[in-house]
XYZ file of C-alpha atoms in Angstrom:
564
model
C 19.131 -1.605 -21.843
C 16.154 0.518 -22.911
C 15.261 3.307 -20.488
C 12.030 3.804 -18.563
C 11.701 7.323 -17.182
C 9.978 7.631 -13.787
C 8.754 11.140 -13.009
C 8.797 12.272 -9.354
C 9.799 9.088 -7.548
C 8.678 8.997 -3.935
C 6.243 7.282 -1.560
C 4.921 3.964 -2.934
C 6.221 4.925 -6.364
C 9.755 4.121 -5.150
C 8.862 0.461 -5.810
C 8.907 1.174 -9.547
C 12.719 1.277 -9.559
C 13.174 -2.359 -8.572
C 10.311 -3.467 -10.819
C 11.823 -1.725 -13.855
C 15.174 -3.401 -13.205
C 13.469 -6.790 -12.845
C 11.847 -6.268 -16.249
C 15.224 -5.830 -17.885
C 15.015 -2.058 -18.339
C 17.082 0.794 -16.976
C 15.217 3.104 -14.554
C 15.818 6.828 -14.984
C 14.447 9.053 -12.221
C 13.299 12.476 -13.397
C 13.347 14.743 -10.361
C 11.107 17.805 -10.466
C 12.175 21.319 -9.585
C 11.540 22.004 -5.916
C 9.341 24.929 -4.807
C 11.327 27.939 -3.671
C 12.056 27.837 0.042
C 11.567 24.075 0.344
C 14.631 22.887 -1.534
C 16.628 21.553 1.411
C 13.649 19.943 3.144
C 12.493 18.149 -0.002
C 15.986 17.139 -1.085
C 16.444 15.410 2.264
C 13.110 13.611 1.934
C 13.795 12.451 -1.629
C 17.329 11.309 -0.790
C 15.985 9.179 2.056
C 13.709 7.451 -0.447
C 16.511 6.919 -2.935
C 18.767 5.515 -0.206
C 16.184 2.830 0.549
C 16.580 1.375 -2.957
C 19.105 -1.409 -3.525
C 19.023 -1.264 -7.325
C 21.074 1.161 -9.401
C 19.304 3.883 -11.367
C 20.131 7.001 -13.332
C 18.876 10.505 -12.599
C 18.011 13.558 -14.640
C 16.450 16.812 -13.508
C 13.604 18.969 -14.749
C 14.972 21.888 -16.772
C 13.949 25.539 -16.653
C 11.534 25.082 -19.563
C 9.341 22.220 -20.683
C 11.011 22.189 -24.093
C 14.436 21.655 -22.532
C 13.096 18.841 -20.365
C 11.436 17.211 -23.378
C 14.708 17.231 -25.336
C 16.638 15.778 -22.401
C 14.134 12.924 -22.140
C 13.995 12.433 -25.919
C 17.763 11.780 -25.960
C 17.182 8.820 -23.627
C 14.920 7.161 -26.204
C 12.681 5.820 -23.414
C 10.313 2.889 -23.705
C 7.940 4.599 -21.247
C 7.569 7.823 -19.320
C 5.304 7.288 -16.309
C 4.469 9.250 -13.143
C 5.537 7.722 -9.837
C 3.697 10.307 -7.722
C 0.821 12.741 -8.121
C 3.015 15.786 -8.737
C 4.601 13.969 -11.672
C 1.338 13.199 -13.505
C 1.118 16.369 -15.582
C 4.733 16.406 -16.749
C 4.842 12.635 -17.410
C 1.619 12.785 -19.431
C 2.861 15.678 -21.568
C 6.231 14.055 -22.182
C 4.777 10.660 -23.092
C 2.266 12.221 -25.479
C 4.903 14.333 -27.214
C 7.144 11.260 -27.548
C 4.270 9.112 -28.907
C 4.561 6.594 -26.056
C 1.775 4.594 -24.419
C -0.020 6.930 -22.030
C -3.272 8.673 -21.257
C -4.436 11.312 -23.776
C -3.109 14.737 -22.873
C -6.457 16.306 -23.828
C -8.052 14.421 -20.908
C -5.465 15.530 -18.365
C -7.630 18.156 -16.632
C -10.248 15.488 -15.981
C -7.887 13.295 -13.978
C -5.904 16.014 -12.194
C -8.358 18.804 -11.259
C -10.959 18.109 -8.571
C -13.695 20.211 -10.150
C -13.192 19.009 -13.729
C -13.361 15.311 -12.863
C -16.751 15.813 -11.227
C -18.048 17.762 -14.226
C -16.828 15.087 -16.615
C -18.471 12.145 -14.859
C -21.709 14.154 -14.600
C -21.622 14.619 -18.380
C -21.314 10.833 -18.680
C -24.490 10.372 -16.648
C -22.722 9.167 -13.506
C -23.486 10.327 -10.009
C -21.301 13.298 -9.087
C -20.944 15.777 -6.254
C -22.412 19.246 -6.643
C -19.645 21.825 -6.497
C -17.864 24.789 -8.035
C -14.270 25.992 -8.393
C -13.784 29.537 -7.079
C -10.823 31.855 -6.792
C -12.289 34.492 -4.455
C -14.275 34.517 -1.238
C -17.150 36.389 -2.895
C -17.500 33.631 -5.504
C -17.550 31.035 -2.735
C -20.245 32.867 -0.789
C -22.352 33.410 -3.912
C -22.251 29.708 -4.784
C -22.924 28.603 -1.210
C -25.952 30.876 -0.836
C -27.413 30.205 -4.292
C -27.327 26.434 -3.844
C -28.855 26.516 -0.376
C -26.068 24.359 1.017
C -25.355 23.729 4.670
C -22.461 21.302 5.121
C -19.757 21.572 2.464
C -16.209 20.472 1.748
C -13.552 23.047 0.856
C -10.386 21.779 -0.845
C -7.755 22.908 -3.355
C -8.475 22.229 -7.016
C -5.068 20.552 -7.293
C -3.566 18.722 -4.300
C -3.524 15.326 -2.562
C -3.338 13.576 0.815
C -6.221 15.624 2.339
C -3.905 18.669 2.470
C -6.077 21.782 2.556
C -9.325 19.789 2.869
C -11.881 21.126 5.358
C -15.356 19.973 6.348
C -17.625 22.938 7.058
C -20.853 22.661 9.044
C -22.119 26.177 8.360
C -21.596 29.330 6.341
C -19.031 30.916 8.670
C -16.898 27.771 8.740
C -17.007 27.760 4.937
C -15.844 31.380 4.824
C -13.009 30.751 7.286
C -11.871 27.650 5.384
C -11.868 29.406 2.001
C -9.784 32.279 3.383
C -7.366 29.864 5.057
C -6.985 27.600 2.007
C -6.555 30.412 -0.534
C -3.736 31.761 1.641
C -2.024 28.384 1.903
C 0.031 25.939 -0.133
C -0.977 22.640 -1.658
C 0.888 19.390 -0.952
C 3.413 20.283 -3.670
C 4.371 23.580 -2.026
C 2.527 25.653 -4.628
C 0.297 28.630 -3.865
C -3.401 27.720 -3.994
C -5.230 29.926 -6.487
C -8.521 28.014 -6.705
C -10.571 25.970 -4.279
C -13.561 23.721 -4.830
C -16.713 24.166 -2.763
C -18.563 20.840 -2.746
C -21.685 19.511 -1.144
C -20.646 17.244 1.706
C -21.375 13.538 1.304
C -21.360 11.407 4.459
C -20.778 7.680 4.294
C -18.139 4.968 4.209
C -14.958 5.996 2.395
C -12.766 3.696 0.301
C -10.035 3.731 -2.228
C -10.029 1.419 -5.216
C -6.749 0.929 -7.047
C -7.162 -0.091 -10.681
C -4.848 -0.459 -13.630
C -5.719 -0.092 -17.311
C -4.387 -1.521 -20.550
C -5.671 0.138 -23.723
C -8.923 1.116 -22.026
C -9.550 -2.237 -20.286
C -9.489 -2.058 -16.486
C -8.876 -4.397 -13.565
C -9.024 -3.958 -9.801
C -5.683 -4.237 -8.055
C -6.753 -3.655 -4.441
C -9.541 -2.204 -2.311
C -8.937 -0.421 0.996
C -11.243 1.327 3.443
C -10.483 4.548 5.322
C -11.321 5.477 8.862
C -10.989 9.223 9.368
C -11.770 11.680 12.130
C -12.661 15.346 11.954
C -10.981 17.954 14.118
C -12.856 20.760 15.843
C -11.801 23.135 13.044
C -13.023 20.826 10.267
C -9.745 19.265 9.122
C -9.794 15.650 7.905
C -7.396 13.349 9.740
C -6.642 9.747 8.814
C -6.957 7.188 11.600
C -6.613 3.822 9.836
C -6.508 2.383 6.331
C -7.550 -1.285 6.098
C -7.846 -3.812 3.301
C -11.209 -5.001 2.030
C -10.597 -8.736 1.740
C -14.141 -9.737 0.882
C -16.783 -7.650 -0.860
C -19.762 -6.762 1.339
C -23.208 -5.331 0.615
C -23.022 -2.256 -1.619
C -19.338 -2.557 -2.400
C -19.626 -4.424 -5.710
C -21.721 -1.531 -7.032
C -18.824 0.755 -6.128
C -16.467 -1.334 -8.272
C -18.809 -1.161 -11.287
C -19.098 2.577 -10.733
C -15.290 2.902 -10.477
C -14.864 1.262 -13.890
C -17.354 3.720 -15.391
C -15.537 6.658 -13.773
C -12.214 5.576 -15.294
C -13.908 5.255 -18.696
C -15.590 8.641 -18.388
C -12.302 10.376 -17.544
C -10.639 8.909 -20.620
C -7.960 6.956 -18.730
C -6.494 4.228 -20.914
C -3.177 3.180 -19.367
C -1.648 2.644 -15.967
C -2.784 3.194 -12.399
C -5.783 4.949 -10.949
C -5.957 5.565 -7.222
C -9.655 6.370 -6.895
C -11.331 7.529 -3.699
C -15.051 6.820 -3.307
C -17.827 7.260 -0.783
C -20.816 4.961 -0.280
C -23.915 6.482 1.317
C -27.628 5.665 1.200
C -27.696 6.647 -2.478
C -24.845 4.342 -3.434
C -21.270 5.099 -4.524
C -19.933 8.495 -5.592
C -16.491 9.684 -6.639
C -14.480 11.813 -4.245
C -11.445 12.111 -6.545
C -9.024 10.111 -8.678
C -5.246 10.237 -9.000
C -3.328 8.570 -11.835
C -0.472 7.193 -9.757
C 0.213 4.549 -7.097
C -1.481 4.893 -3.723
C 0.430 6.861 -1.113
C 1.700 5.996 2.373
C 5.033 4.621 1.085
C 3.703 1.051 0.941
C 6.674 -1.372 0.907
C 6.606 -3.888 -1.936
C 7.123 -6.741 0.538
C 4.153 -5.554 2.613
C 1.856 -5.570 -0.418
C 3.256 -8.898 -1.633
C 2.300 -10.554 1.629
C -1.205 -9.106 1.556
C -2.088 -9.284 -2.121
C 0.323 -11.838 -3.560
C 1.729 -9.015 -5.676
C 2.634 -5.371 -5.356
C 0.904 -2.763 -7.388
C 3.667 -1.001 -9.280
C 4.652 -4.343 -10.813
C 1.088 -4.855 -12.065
C 1.010 -1.307 -13.393
C 4.024 -2.100 -15.586
C 2.125 -5.081 -17.011
C -0.433 -2.590 -18.332
C 2.245 -1.094 -20.568
C 4.718 -3.916 -21.153
C 2.850 -7.240 -20.863
C -0.716 -6.966 -22.210
C -1.089 -10.752 -22.326
C -0.120 -11.097 -18.684
C -2.443 -8.188 -17.815
C -5.433 -9.979 -19.334
C -4.511 -13.272 -17.665
C -4.425 -11.553 -14.266
C -7.721 -9.839 -15.030
C -9.435 -13.242 -15.239
C -8.386 -14.162 -11.699
C -10.814 -13.759 -8.817
C -10.163 -11.052 -6.265
C -8.417 -12.834 -3.397
C -6.028 -11.511 -0.754
C -3.596 -13.674 1.199
C -3.766 -11.704 4.444
C -5.348 -8.676 6.074
C -3.429 -5.408 5.995
C -3.767 -2.068 7.732
C -2.021 1.180 8.561
C -2.508 2.935 11.878
C -1.801 6.592 11.194
C -0.639 8.598 14.208
C -2.353 11.882 15.029
C -0.203 14.547 16.731
C -2.522 16.373 19.174
C -0.462 19.581 19.340
C 2.769 21.122 18.103
C 5.606 19.231 19.765
C 9.390 19.301 19.857
C 10.075 15.594 20.237
C 13.315 14.105 21.460
C 12.323 10.456 21.161
C 9.878 8.107 19.400
C 9.212 5.207 21.808
C 6.605 3.734 19.468
C 9.492 2.342 17.427
C 10.326 0.124 20.415
C 6.718 -0.802 21.152
C 5.218 -1.610 17.755
C 7.556 -4.553 16.887
C 5.996 -6.385 19.853
C 2.548 -6.379 18.203
C 1.252 -9.630 16.730
C 0.511 -8.118 13.321
C 3.540 -5.801 13.144
C 5.253 -5.420 9.779
C 7.096 -2.092 9.903
C 7.021 1.366 11.430
C 7.279 4.581 9.470
C 8.063 6.990 12.312
C 11.314 8.934 12.461
C 14.040 7.540 14.700
C 15.052 10.413 16.964
C 18.279 9.641 18.784
C 20.804 12.454 19.127
C 18.653 15.450 18.244
C 15.120 16.832 18.517
C 12.518 17.091 15.758
C 9.604 19.474 15.508
C 6.178 18.048 14.615
C 3.162 20.237 13.921
C -0.328 19.378 15.076
C -1.885 16.908 12.652
C -4.380 18.544 10.293
C -4.114 16.175 7.292
C -2.255 13.087 6.092
C 0.924 15.038 5.362
C 1.181 16.243 8.973
C 0.814 12.840 10.576
C 4.007 11.914 12.424
C 4.001 8.469 10.782
C 2.266 5.124 10.849
C 2.603 1.447 11.610
C 2.094 -1.168 8.893
C 0.173 -4.214 10.117
C -0.387 -7.551 8.381
C -1.805 -10.858 9.616
C -3.838 -13.797 8.384
C -6.199 -13.328 11.350
C -8.288 -10.168 11.084
C -8.840 -10.198 14.835
C -5.103 -9.823 15.482
C -5.018 -6.667 13.374
C -8.115 -5.220 15.038
C -6.631 -5.841 18.501
C -3.399 -4.101 17.535
C -5.230 -1.141 15.993
C -7.337 -0.694 19.123
C -4.229 -0.877 21.312
C -2.414 1.763 19.238
C -5.474 4.000 19.332
C -5.528 3.827 23.130
C -1.806 4.600 23.313
C -2.273 7.539 20.941
C -5.193 8.911 22.950
C -4.131 8.202 26.530
C -0.335 7.866 26.446
C 0.890 9.885 23.475
C 4.357 10.220 25.005
C 4.834 6.599 23.977
C 4.464 7.738 20.353
C 6.482 10.964 20.493
C 7.971 12.190 23.743
C 9.246 15.523 24.914
C 11.206 16.355 28.086
C 8.949 16.354 31.142
C 9.338 18.066 34.487
C 10.267 15.067 36.621
C 9.446 14.976 40.346
C 12.361 15.171 42.800
C 13.671 11.870 44.156
C 13.056 11.395 47.884
C 15.216 8.406 48.801
C 13.807 7.985 52.302
C 10.194 8.017 51.176
C 10.972 5.596 48.354
C 12.713 3.198 50.753
C 9.785 3.265 53.198
C 7.308 2.560 50.407
C 9.404 -0.251 48.898
C 9.822 -1.836 52.346
C 6.042 -1.849 52.766
C 5.596 -3.505 49.376
C 8.273 -6.119 50.157
C 6.671 -6.927 53.518
C 3.230 -7.265 51.910
C 4.435 -9.573 49.129
C 6.643 -11.954 51.117
C 3.911 -14.563 51.425
C 3.633 -14.847 47.641
C 6.932 -16.705 47.197
C 10.392 -15.761 45.970
C 10.822 -12.137 44.962
C 13.278 -9.913 43.111
C 13.732 -6.182 43.607
C 15.265 -4.300 40.682
C 16.252 -1.028 42.288
C 18.242 2.197 42.173
C 18.303 2.382 45.995
C 19.569 -0.472 48.180
C 16.890 -1.185 50.817
C 18.461 -2.230 54.115
C 16.902 -5.162 55.966
C 14.537 -5.927 53.055
C 14.165 -9.710 52.828
C 14.368 -9.883 49.068
C 17.105 -10.297 46.446
C 18.114 -6.855 45.178
C 19.892 -5.987 41.930
C 20.626 -2.813 40.054
C 19.618 -2.218 36.461
C 23.056 -3.164 35.131
C 23.001 -6.517 36.963
C 19.572 -7.778 35.940
C 20.998 -10.158 33.326
C 23.250 -11.806 35.927
C 20.350 -13.022 38.075
C 19.672 -16.744 37.916
C 16.488 -18.556 38.865
C 12.775 -17.799 38.595
C 10.774 -15.470 40.792
C 7.139 -15.402 41.793
C 7.098 -11.637 41.816
C 9.323 -8.746 40.698
C 9.287 -5.211 42.082
C 10.729 -2.500 39.832
C 12.121 0.561 41.595
C 14.007 2.589 39.018
C 14.303 6.358 38.756
C 17.855 7.790 38.721
C 18.932 5.241 36.119
C 16.142 6.458 33.812
C 16.427 10.224 34.186
C 19.179 10.907 31.660
C 18.095 8.358 29.087
C 16.102 9.118 25.953
C 12.552 7.883 26.313
C 12.819 5.184 23.649
C 15.764 3.719 25.586
C 13.769 3.812 28.816
C 10.877 2.057 27.110
C 13.220 -0.581 25.666
C 14.686 -1.275 29.140
C 11.282 -1.604 30.782
C 10.007 -3.856 28.005
C 13.082 -6.072 28.443
C 12.430 -6.410 32.176
C 8.715 -7.074 31.702
C 9.474 -9.656 29.024
C 11.362 -11.750 31.567
C 8.381 -12.148 33.883
C 7.636 -15.882 33.966
C 4.216 -17.434 33.437
C 2.259 -17.087 36.675
C 4.606 -14.370 37.875
C 3.618 -10.921 39.106
C 5.307 -7.560 38.547
C 4.798 -4.465 40.674
C 5.726 -0.983 39.411
C 5.300 1.703 42.105
C 4.847 5.398 41.511
C 8.541 5.995 42.216
C 9.235 4.183 38.928
C 6.339 4.934 36.615
C 6.761 8.687 37.160
C 9.969 8.381 35.121
C 8.386 6.490 32.217
C 6.715 8.331 29.297
C 3.018 8.982 30.105
C 3.675 7.766 33.659
C 1.008 5.402 35.031
C -0.827 5.057 31.729
C 2.520 4.572 30.058
C 3.546 1.595 32.198
C 0.084 0.119 31.768
C 0.442 0.421 27.984
C 3.842 -1.283 28.091
C 2.359 -4.107 30.133
C -0.464 -4.541 27.625
C 2.089 -4.523 24.807
C 3.446 -7.771 26.262
C 0.005 -9.276 26.983
C 0.406 -8.905 30.725
C -2.804 -8.753 32.712
C -3.204 -5.611 34.818
C -4.486 -6.646 38.234
C -6.941 -4.880 40.538
C -4.793 -2.973 43.084
C -5.245 -3.972 46.755
C -6.801 -1.531 49.179
C -4.530 0.346 51.554
C -1.196 -0.514 49.936
C 0.638 1.927 47.675
C 1.839 -0.752 45.260
C 1.395 1.240 42.061
C 0.556 -0.895 39.016
C 0.472 -4.693 39.364
C 0.380 -7.079 36.432
C 0.690 -10.821 35.888
C 1.563 -13.118 33.018
C -0.807 -15.911 32.075
C 1.121 -17.188 29.061
C 3.788 -16.366 26.490
């Protein structure tokens, strides 16, 4: 089989491997040299991606010099050399050009890799661009800022991705602080940042448009819209990414503009992940990247939304020109709505559990979670300052847009009000006072007797309580239906990881029958991640209705089920 070399295979680019195999070619992964000091961390990340692939593939490694790498690739006699991630664009473009393979012209490479050069190039083509300048010192940054009379600006590395190192600055001092911070940092590839771009800030709606090109002819593959938030120190944080299923006012102009941008940058083959802003003056380019979109989009997820996945279409650009042009004639239609809810870590945290992995599969539009499973260890997560420092995300897909919006809003509320249900850390738990708990449970039992048959799931046997009582281990042995259930668990939860606790509580709540009521007193919810707000979130996960608590009775949180 003829080889296709894939440079820097990770994130959504992992889908290329299966697509190459399905085309009858042999995939060869070219792994780049890792930055010094990050070898072990990156090796682990890359291996996890490789392990997710069912198909067989070969591997080669970047050599000490470009010439050695070129000769190693030449011996493979490849049909194509293509980048599977942003950090592979430069090497893949050079290799393909030197091997006379279909690719983008190497002389245009600065225009589609460097943030300042792409803006200059589209301005030369008469397209709207963003005023800015690349600088390598603070003095140059200050001189440009003052001479242009700017107020709000964006500071970002000349070469990076995923909003790493990007800062919004509302005044001169914030600009100065951001330039100093960025020039002393690393880009997303672990490289020292030697130049930053100071750009006029554009405010509006932000999108990305994925296109693919075949010999200079372009087609739209997908359109997504970002929702981002800004931290107090000016960092850009992703909140959601959602599909644009139907073009609205002003968005078709953005597509026309995107085609002109791709032309102006001299891109002739393969993918463009272009990010654009629409404000009162229309669309403007933020930046382009000549690789698949990020966020490790599963092929099956994209297939359900779009009826195809993007890496497969990108291969058409090189291998099947006829098929490319047939697809280009089709109208833009999506089969379902898709979204990602990106989780924002509010502070540095040493997490010992990720309960969101138990919660998210209960959502109506759930497809998959991309949050680390933490079971027998603890993992450190830094405060989110960009896409790379998110702790993960949930993929959502549904034919009903309302179902996705409801799930997004729910996850936002969990993230904001009950973050321990996303990532949890050990809490200082209150001491257990058996006598006080028994008195309180007796009061609840007495107050609920008139509501029908009840069940008490408890860690403490309550003498003389006129209610069926079972321990946590015996819940599954109970027969019959109950009008109300009281949950009194504490000792049985203390030594369990939080995701296990959440799974147990969700199991109990799931068994509440239609019309039934569940009561969770403080003696239980204090031992659940995020406590009262946590149990309320778990109830909402299962579409239980939280009831107004009665006056004068310490019942805790009460909820009922209207339907399944």
